[in-house]
Coordinates of C-alpha atoms in Angstrom, one line a residue:
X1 CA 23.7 23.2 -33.5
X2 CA 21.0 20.9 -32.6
X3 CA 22.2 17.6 -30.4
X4 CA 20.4 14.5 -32.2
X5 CA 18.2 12.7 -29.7
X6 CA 18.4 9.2 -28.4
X7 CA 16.2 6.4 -30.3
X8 CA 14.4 4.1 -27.5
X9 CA 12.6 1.4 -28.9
X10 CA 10.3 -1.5 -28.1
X11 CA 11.5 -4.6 -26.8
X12 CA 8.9 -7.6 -28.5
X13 CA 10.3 -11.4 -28.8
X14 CA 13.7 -10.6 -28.5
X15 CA 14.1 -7.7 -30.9
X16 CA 14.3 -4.1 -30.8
X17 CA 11.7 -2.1 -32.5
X18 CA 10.0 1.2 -33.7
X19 CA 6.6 1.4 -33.6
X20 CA 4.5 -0.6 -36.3
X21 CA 3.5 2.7 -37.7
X22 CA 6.7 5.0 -36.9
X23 CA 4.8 7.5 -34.3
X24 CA 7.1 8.9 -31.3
X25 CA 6.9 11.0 -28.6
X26 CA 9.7 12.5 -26.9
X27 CA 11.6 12.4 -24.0
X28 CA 12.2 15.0 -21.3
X29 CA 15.0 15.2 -18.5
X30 CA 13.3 17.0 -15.8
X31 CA 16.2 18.4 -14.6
X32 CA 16.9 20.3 -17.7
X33 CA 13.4 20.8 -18.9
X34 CA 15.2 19.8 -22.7
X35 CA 14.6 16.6 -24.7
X36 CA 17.0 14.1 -25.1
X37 CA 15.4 11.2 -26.4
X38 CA 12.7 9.8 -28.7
X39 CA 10.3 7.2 -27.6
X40 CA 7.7 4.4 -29.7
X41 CA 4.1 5.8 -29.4
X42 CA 2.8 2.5 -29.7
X43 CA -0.5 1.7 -31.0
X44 CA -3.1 -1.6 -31.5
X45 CA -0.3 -3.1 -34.1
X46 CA 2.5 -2.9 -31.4
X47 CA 0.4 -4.0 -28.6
X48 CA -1.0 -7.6 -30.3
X49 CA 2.7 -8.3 -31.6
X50 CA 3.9 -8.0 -27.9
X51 CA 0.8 -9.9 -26.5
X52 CA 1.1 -12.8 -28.9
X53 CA 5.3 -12.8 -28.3
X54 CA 4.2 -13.1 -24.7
X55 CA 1.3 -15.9 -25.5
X56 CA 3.7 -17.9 -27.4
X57 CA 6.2 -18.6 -25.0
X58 CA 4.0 -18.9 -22.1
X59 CA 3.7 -22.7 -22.3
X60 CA 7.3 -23.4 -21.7
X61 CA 7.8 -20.9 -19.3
X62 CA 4.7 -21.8 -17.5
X63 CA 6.0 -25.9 -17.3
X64 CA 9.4 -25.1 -16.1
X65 CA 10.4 -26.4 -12.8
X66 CA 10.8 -23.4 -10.3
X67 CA 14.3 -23.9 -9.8
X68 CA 14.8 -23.0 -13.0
X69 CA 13.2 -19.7 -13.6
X70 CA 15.2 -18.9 -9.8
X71 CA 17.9 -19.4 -12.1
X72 CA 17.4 -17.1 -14.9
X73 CA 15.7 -14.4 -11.7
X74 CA 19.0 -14.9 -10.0
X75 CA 21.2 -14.2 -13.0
X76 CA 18.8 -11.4 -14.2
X77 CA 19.8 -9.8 -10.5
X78 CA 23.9 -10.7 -10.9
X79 CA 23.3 -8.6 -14.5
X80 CA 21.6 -5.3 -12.4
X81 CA 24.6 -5.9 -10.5
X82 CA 27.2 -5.8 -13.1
X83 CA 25.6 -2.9 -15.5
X84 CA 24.5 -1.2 -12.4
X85 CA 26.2 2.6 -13.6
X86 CA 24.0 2.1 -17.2
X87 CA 21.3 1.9 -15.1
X88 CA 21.8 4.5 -12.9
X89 CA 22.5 6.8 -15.5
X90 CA 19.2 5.6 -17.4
X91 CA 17.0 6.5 -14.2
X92 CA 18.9 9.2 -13.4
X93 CA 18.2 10.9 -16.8
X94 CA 14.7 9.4 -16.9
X95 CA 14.2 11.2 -13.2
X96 CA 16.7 14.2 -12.7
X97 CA 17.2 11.9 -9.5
X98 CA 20.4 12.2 -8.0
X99 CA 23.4 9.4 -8.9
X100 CA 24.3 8.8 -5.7
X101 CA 21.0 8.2 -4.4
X102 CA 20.1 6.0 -7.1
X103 CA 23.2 4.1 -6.5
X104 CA 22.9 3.5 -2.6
X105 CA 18.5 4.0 -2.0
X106 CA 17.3 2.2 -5.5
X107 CA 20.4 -0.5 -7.1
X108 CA 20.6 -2.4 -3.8
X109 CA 16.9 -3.0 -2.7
X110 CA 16.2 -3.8 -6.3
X111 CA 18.8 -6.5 -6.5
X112 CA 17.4 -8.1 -3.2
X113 CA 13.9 -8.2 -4.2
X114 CA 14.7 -9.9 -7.7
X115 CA 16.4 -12.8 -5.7
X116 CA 14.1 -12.8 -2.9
X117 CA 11.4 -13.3 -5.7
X118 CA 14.0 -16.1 -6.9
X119 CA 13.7 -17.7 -3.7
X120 CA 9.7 -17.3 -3.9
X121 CA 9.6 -19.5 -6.7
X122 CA 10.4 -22.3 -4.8
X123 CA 8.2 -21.9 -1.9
X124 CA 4.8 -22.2 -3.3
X125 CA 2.3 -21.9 -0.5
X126 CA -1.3 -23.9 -0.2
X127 CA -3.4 -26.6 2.4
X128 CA -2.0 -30.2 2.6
X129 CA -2.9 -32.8 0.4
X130 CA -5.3 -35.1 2.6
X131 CA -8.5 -37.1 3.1
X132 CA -11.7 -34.5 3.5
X133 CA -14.1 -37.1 2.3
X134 CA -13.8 -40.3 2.3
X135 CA -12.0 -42.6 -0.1
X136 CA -11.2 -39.4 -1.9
X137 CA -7.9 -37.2 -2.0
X138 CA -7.0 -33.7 -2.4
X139 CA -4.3 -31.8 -3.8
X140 CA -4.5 -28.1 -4.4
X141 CA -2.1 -26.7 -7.5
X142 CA -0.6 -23.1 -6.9
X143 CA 0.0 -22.2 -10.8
X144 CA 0.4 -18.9 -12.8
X145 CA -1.9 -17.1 -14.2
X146 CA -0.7 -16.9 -17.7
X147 CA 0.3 -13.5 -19.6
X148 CA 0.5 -9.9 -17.4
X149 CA 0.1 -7.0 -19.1
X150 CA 1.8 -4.4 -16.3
X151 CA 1.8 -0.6 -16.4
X152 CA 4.6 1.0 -14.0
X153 CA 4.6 4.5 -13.1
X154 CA 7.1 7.6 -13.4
X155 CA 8.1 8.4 -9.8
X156 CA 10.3 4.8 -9.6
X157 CA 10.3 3.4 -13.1
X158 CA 13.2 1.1 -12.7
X159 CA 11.6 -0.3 -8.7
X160 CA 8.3 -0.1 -9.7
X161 CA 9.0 -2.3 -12.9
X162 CA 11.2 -4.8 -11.0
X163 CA 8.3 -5.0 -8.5
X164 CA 6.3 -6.2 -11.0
X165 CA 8.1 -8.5 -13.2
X166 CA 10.2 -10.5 -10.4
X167 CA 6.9 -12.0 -9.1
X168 CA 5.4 -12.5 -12.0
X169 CA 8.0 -14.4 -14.0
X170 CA 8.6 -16.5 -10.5
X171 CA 5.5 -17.6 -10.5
X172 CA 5.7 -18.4 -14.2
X173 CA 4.0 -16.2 -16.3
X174 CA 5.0 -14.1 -19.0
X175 CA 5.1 -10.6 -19.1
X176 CA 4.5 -7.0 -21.4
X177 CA 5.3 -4.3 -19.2
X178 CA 4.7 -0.3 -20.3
X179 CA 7.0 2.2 -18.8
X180 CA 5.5 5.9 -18.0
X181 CA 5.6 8.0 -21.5
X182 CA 7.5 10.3 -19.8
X183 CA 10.3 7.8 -18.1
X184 CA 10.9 4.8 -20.7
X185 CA 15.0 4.7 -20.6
X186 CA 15.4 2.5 -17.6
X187 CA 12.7 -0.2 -19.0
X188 CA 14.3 -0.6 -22.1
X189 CA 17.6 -1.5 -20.5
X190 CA 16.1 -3.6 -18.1
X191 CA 14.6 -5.1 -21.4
X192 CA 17.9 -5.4 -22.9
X193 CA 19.3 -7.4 -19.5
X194 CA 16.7 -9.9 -18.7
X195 CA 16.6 -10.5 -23.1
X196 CA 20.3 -11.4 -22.8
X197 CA 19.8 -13.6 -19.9
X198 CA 16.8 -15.1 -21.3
X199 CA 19.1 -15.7 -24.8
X200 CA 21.8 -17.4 -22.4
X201 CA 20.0 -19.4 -20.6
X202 CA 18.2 -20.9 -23.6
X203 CA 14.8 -19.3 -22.6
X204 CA 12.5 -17.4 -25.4
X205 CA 13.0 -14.3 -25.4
X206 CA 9.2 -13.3 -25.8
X207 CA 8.5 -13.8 -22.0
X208 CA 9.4 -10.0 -21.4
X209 CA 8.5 -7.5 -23.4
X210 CA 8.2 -3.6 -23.3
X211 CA 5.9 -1.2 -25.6
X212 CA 6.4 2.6 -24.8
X213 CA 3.4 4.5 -25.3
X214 CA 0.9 6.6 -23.4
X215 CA -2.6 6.4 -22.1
X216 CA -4.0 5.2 -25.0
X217 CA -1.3 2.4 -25.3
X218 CA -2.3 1.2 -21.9
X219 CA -5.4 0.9 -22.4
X220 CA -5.6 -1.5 -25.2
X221 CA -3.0 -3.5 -23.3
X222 CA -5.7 -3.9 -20.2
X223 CA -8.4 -4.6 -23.0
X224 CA -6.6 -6.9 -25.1
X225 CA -8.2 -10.2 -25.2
X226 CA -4.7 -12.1 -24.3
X227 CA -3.6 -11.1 -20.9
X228 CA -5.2 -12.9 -17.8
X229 CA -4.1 -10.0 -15.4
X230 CA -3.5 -6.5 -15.9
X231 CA -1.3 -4.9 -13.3
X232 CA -0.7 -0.6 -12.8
X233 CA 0.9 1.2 -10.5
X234 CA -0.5 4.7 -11.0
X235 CA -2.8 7.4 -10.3
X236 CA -6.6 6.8 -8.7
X237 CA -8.0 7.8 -12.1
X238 CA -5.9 5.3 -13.8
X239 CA -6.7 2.9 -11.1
X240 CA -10.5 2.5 -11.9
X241 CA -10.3 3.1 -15.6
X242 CA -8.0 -0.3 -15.5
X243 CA -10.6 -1.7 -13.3
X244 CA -13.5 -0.5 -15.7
X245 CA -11.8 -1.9 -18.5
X246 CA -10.5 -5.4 -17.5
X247 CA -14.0 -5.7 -15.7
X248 CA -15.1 -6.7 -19.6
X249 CA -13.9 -9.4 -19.9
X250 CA -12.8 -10.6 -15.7
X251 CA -9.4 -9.8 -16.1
X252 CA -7.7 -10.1 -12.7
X253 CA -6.3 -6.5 -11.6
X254 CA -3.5 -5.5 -9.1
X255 CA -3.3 -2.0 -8.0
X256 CA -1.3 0.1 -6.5
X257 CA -2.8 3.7 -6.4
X258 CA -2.1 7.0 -4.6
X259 CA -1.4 7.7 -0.9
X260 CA -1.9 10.4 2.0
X261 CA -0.1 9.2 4.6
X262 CA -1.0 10.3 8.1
X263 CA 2.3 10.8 10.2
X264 CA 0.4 11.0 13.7
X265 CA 3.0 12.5 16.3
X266 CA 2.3 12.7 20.0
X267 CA 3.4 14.6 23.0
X268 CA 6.0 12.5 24.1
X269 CA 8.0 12.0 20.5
X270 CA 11.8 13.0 20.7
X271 CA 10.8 16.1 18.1
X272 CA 14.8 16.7 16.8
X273 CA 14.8 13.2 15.7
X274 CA 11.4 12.7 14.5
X275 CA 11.7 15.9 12.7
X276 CA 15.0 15.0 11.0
X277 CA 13.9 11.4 10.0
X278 CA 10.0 12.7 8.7
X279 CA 11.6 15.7 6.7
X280 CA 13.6 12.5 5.0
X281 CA 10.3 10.7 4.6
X282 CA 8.6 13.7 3.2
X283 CA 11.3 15.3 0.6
X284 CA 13.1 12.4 -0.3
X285 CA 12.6 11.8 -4.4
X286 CA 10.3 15.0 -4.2
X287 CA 7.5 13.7 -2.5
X288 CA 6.8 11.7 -5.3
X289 CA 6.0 8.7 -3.3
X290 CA 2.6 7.2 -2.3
X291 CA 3.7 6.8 1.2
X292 CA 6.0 10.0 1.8
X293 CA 5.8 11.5 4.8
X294 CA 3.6 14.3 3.8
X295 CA 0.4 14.5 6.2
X296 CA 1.6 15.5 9.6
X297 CA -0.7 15.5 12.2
X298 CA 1.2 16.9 15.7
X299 CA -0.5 16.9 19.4
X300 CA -1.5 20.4 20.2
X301 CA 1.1 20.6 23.1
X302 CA 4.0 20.5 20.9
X303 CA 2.8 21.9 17.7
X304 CA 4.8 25.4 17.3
X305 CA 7.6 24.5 18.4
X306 CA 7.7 20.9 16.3
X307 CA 6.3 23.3 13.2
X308 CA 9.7 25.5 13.8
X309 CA 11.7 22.8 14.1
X310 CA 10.6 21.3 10.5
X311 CA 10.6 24.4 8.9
X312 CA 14.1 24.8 9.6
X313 CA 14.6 20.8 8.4
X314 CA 12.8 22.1 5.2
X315 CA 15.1 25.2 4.7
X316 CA 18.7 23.1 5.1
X317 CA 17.2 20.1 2.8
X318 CA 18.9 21.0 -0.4
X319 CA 16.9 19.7 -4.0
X320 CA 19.7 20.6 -7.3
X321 CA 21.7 18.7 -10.1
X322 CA 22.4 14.8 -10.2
X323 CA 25.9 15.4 -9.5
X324 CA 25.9 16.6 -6.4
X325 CA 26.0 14.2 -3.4
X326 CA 24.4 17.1 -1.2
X327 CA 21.2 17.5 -2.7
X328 CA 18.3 15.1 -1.2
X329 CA 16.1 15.2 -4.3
X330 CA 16.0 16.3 -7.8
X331 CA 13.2 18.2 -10.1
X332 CA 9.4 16.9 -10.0
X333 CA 9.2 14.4 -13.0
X334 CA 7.0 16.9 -15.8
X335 CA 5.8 20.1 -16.3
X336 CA 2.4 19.0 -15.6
X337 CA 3.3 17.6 -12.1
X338 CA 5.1 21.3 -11.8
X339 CA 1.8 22.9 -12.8
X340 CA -0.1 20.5 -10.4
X341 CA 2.3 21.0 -7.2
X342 CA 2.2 24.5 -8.1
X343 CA -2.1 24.3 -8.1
X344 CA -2.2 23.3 -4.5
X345 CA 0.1 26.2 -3.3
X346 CA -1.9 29.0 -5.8
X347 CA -5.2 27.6 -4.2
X348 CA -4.1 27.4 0.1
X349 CA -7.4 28.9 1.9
X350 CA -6.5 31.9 4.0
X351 CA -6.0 30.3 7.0
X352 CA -3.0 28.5 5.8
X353 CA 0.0 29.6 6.6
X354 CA 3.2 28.6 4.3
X355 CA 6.4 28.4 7.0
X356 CA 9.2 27.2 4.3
X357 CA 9.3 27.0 0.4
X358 CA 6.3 27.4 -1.4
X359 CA 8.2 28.8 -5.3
X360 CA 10.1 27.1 -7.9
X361 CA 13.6 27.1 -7.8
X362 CA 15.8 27.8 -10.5
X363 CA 15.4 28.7 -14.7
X364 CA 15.2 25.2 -15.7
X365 CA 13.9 22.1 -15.0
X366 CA 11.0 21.2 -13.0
X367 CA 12.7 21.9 -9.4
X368 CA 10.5 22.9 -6.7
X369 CA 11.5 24.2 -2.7
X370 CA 10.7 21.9 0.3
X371 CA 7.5 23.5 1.7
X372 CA 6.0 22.9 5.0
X373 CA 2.3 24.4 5.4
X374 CA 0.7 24.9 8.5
X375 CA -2.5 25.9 10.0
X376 CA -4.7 23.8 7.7
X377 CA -8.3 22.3 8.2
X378 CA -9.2 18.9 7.8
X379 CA -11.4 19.4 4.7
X380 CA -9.2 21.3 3.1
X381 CA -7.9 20.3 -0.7
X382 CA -4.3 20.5 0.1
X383 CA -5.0 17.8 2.9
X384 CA -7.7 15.3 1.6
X385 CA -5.6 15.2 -2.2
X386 CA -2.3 13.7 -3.3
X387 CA -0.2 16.6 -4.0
X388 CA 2.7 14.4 -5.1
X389 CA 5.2 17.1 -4.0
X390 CA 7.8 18.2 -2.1
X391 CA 5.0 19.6 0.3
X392 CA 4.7 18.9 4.0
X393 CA 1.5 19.7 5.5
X394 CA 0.7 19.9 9.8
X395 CA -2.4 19.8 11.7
X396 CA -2.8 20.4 15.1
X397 CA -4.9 17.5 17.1
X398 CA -5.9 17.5 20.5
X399 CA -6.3 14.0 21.4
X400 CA -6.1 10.4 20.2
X401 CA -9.4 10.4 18.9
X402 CA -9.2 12.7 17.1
X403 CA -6.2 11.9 15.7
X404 CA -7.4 8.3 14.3
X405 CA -10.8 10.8 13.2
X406 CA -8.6 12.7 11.5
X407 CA -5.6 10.4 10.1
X408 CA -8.8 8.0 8.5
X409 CA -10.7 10.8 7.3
X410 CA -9.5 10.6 4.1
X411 CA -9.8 8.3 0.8
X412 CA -6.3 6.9 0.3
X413 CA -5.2 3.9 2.9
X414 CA -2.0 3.0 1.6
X415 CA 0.5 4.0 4.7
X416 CA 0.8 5.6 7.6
X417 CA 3.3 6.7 10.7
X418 CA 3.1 6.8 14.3
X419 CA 5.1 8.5 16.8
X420 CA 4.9 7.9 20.3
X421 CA 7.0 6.0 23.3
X422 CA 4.1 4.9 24.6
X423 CA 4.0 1.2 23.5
X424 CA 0.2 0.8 24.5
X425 CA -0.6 3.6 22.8
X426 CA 1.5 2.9 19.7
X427 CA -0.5 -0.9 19.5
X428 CA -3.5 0.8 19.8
X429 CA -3.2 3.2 16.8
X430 CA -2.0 0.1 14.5
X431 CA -4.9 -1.7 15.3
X432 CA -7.3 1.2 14.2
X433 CA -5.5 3.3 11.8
X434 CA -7.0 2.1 8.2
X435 CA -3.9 1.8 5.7
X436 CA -2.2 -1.0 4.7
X437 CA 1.2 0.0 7.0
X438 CA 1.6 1.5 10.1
X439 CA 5.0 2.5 10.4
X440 CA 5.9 3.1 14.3
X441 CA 8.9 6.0 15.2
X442 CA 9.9 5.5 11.4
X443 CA 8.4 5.9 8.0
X444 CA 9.2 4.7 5.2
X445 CA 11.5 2.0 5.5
X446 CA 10.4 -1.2 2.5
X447 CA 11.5 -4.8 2.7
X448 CA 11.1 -7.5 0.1
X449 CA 10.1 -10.4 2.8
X450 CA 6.6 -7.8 4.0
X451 CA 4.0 -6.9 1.7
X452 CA 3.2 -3.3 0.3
X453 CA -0.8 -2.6 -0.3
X454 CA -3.4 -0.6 0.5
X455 CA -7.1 -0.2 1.1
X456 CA -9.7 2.0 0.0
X457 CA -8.8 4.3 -2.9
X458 CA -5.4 3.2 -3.1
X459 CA -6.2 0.0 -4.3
X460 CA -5.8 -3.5 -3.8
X461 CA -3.5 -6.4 -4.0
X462 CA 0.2 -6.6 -2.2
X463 CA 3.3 -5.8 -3.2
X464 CA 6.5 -7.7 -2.7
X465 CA 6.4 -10.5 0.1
X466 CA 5.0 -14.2 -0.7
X467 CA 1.9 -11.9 -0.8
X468 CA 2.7 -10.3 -4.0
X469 CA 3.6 -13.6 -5.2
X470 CA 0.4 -15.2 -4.6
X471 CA -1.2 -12.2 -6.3
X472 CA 0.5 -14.0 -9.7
X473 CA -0.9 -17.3 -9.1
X474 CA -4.3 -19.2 -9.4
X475 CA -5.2 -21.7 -7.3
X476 CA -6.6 -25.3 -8.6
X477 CA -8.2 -27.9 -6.8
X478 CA -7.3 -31.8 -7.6
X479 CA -9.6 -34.1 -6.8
X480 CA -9.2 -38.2 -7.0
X481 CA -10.8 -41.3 -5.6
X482 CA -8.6 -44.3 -3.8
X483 CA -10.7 -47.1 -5.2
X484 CA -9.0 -47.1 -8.5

């Protein structure tokens, strides 16, 4: 007996809908490797009925007072709080992320960033009014940028998409926002929350909206002649095609690409502890994290017996079913990120030496062992490319040049880790490592008040923090003279 699958839909101007011309794709639980759901593959027809939802009610939105959109954010983050088990059970389906860890590591930061983006509406940032020629007077106008068309990614679909509505809807515009084809559950309930606090309130409806779809449908969102900003989280690739595409017409683009985090551990490091906390860093959701912990980089003095250490961090980290509060990580999120993750491991040069995991584990679902590799070069694949895994890689350096050589020799510069009690030394690594956070004796700790963004290949724009908030704004000049 075949189990009938969910129906997800679109979420356009307040109303629930299939696709304009019926296509859908479905919907796997990586954890089970078995679909459970149907999803809109949304085409051009989808996409301009969302844009012009979104178009239509930017006016009002846009001339509300900022108190007033904090008090639709604010509500928007007491509803997360009150149908937070619907959502973890969305993301933990979307995922095959563990329940408990989507109730303590994901509900609670999201909650805080939604009202510290509340807060950020209010707070609009800019030079004082003044006198800078005479008997004339300046005012500069902070003001939004109009309608966002945002892409989130699969590794955080429910994070990622709060990081990129709260700012955006603060700062006044409107939004249509495209979940990962292969994670859409969470953004349609999130759709469902902010629609019924947009309803109560009095607000239209049309300022958030969701289309499912795949490449193709994010595409002609970026290309679509209505949005003044296109925003993705996502892979390099995707990064520049978005940045071909809106480059057409001089969209404004936000991007937040991949990472390779160096995690640069010196001599004198307590090893137990930074062990236990990078193996966190590294494993935690997978690897499936632009800044995880994955690129360690450990002084020649106290690399075998920090290697032995981690491998035996790696073999007691457990990775299993969302029900159990022991495991630290479910499955990789698709098949093809199984394929990939597996691609790196087939292709290790001969020097490489794998000290823990490695294999798949189990008959179903896309579950894969926490793997530390050692004795790898600095040109090799494994260490110059996002593996996006459950895959912890150490180099051996043998001094703090060559460290920095080797921590910037690479094309991401998203974040990065330092590990040292030497507080000189640790200020001089944050001043020359090239990423966009230096973590120092920790790694991957996030808050809404500091901004997350990189350099180089892994893009540009911020992240949470007034920062990110700015990102959503333009910036006018007022003019007028004092002789009437």
């Amino acid at each position: 007996m075949t189990t009938a699958l969910r129906r997800l839909r679109n979420y356009i101007d307040g109303e629930f809908r299939d696709a304009a011309d019926g296509r859908t794709t479905e919907v796997v639980n990586p954890a089970t490797g078995e679909a459970y759901a149907t999803a809109p593959l949304s085409a051009a027809a989808d996409v301009d009925a969302a844009m012009a939802a979104a178009e239509a009610a930017f006016p009002a939105w846009r001339d509300l007072i900022p108190a007033e959109r904090q008090k639709v954010l604010l509500k928007i983050a007491d509803r997360f709080e009150e149908r937070a088990e619907e959502l973890i059970a969305a993301e933990s389906e979307n995922c095959g992320k563990p329940i408990a860890l989507v109730r303590s590591e994901e509900i609670p930061p999201m909650v805080d960033q939604i009202r510290f983006f509340a807060g950020a509406a209010r707070m609009l940032e800019g030079r004082a009014s003044g006198e800078y020629m005479e008997g004339f007077t300046s005012i500069i106008r902070r003001e939004p940028v109009g309608v966002c068309a945002q892409v989130a990614p699969w590794n955080y679909p429910m994070m990622m998409a709060v990081w990129k509505f709260a700012p955006a809807l603060a700062a006044g515009n409107t939004v249509v926002i495209k979940p990962s084809d292969t994670t859409p559950a969470s953004t349609v309930l999130i759709a469902d929350i902010i629609g019924s606090v947009l309803d109560e309130l009095g607000h239209s409806r049309g300022v958030f909206n969701v289309i499912c779809g795949d490449r193709e449908t994010g595409r002609l969102m970026v290309e679509h002649k209505v949005p003044a900003m296109a925003s993705i989280t996502g892979s390099v690739r995707a990064g520049m095609q978005v940045a071909e595409s809106a480059s057409k017409d001089l969209k404004r683009v936000h991007l937040e690409l991949g990472g390779k985090a160096p995690v640069v551990v010196f001599e004198d490091t307590d090893i137990p502890k930074a062990v236990e906390d990078i193996a966190v860093a590294g494993y935690f959701n997978a690897g499936q994290d632009c800044t995880a912990a994955t690129r360690v980089l450990v002084h020649e003095s106290i690399h075998d017996e920090f290697v032995a250490a981690l491998a035996k961090a790696a073999a007691e980290t457990k990775t299993g079913a969302v029900d159990d509060e022991d495991v630290l990580y479910g499955p990789l999120n698709n098949a093809n990120q199984l394929g990939q993750v597996k691609g790196f491991i087939e292709r290790l040069p001969a020097h490489a030496k794998i000290e823990a995991g490695g294999e798949q584990v189990g008959d179903k679902g896309y579950f894969f062992a926490p793997t530390v590799i050692s004795g790898l070069k600095q040109d090799d694949e494994i260490i110059q490319h996002e593996v996006f895994g459950p895959v912890i890689t150490v180099q051996s350096f043998s001094d703090e040049k060559q460290a920095v050589q080797w921590a910037n020799g690479v094309e991401y510069a998203l974040a990065s880790s330092v590990w040292t009690k030497d507080h000189a030394r640790a200020m001089r690594m944050s001043k020359t490592l090239d990423f966009g956070c230096v973590w120092i004796n920790t790694h991957i700790p996030l808050v809404a008040e500091m901004p997350h963004g990189g350099f180089k290949k892994s893009g540009y724009g911020k992240d949470l923090s007034a920062y990110g908030f700015d990102d959503y704004t333009r910036i006018k000049h007022v003019m007028t003279s004092l002789d009437g």
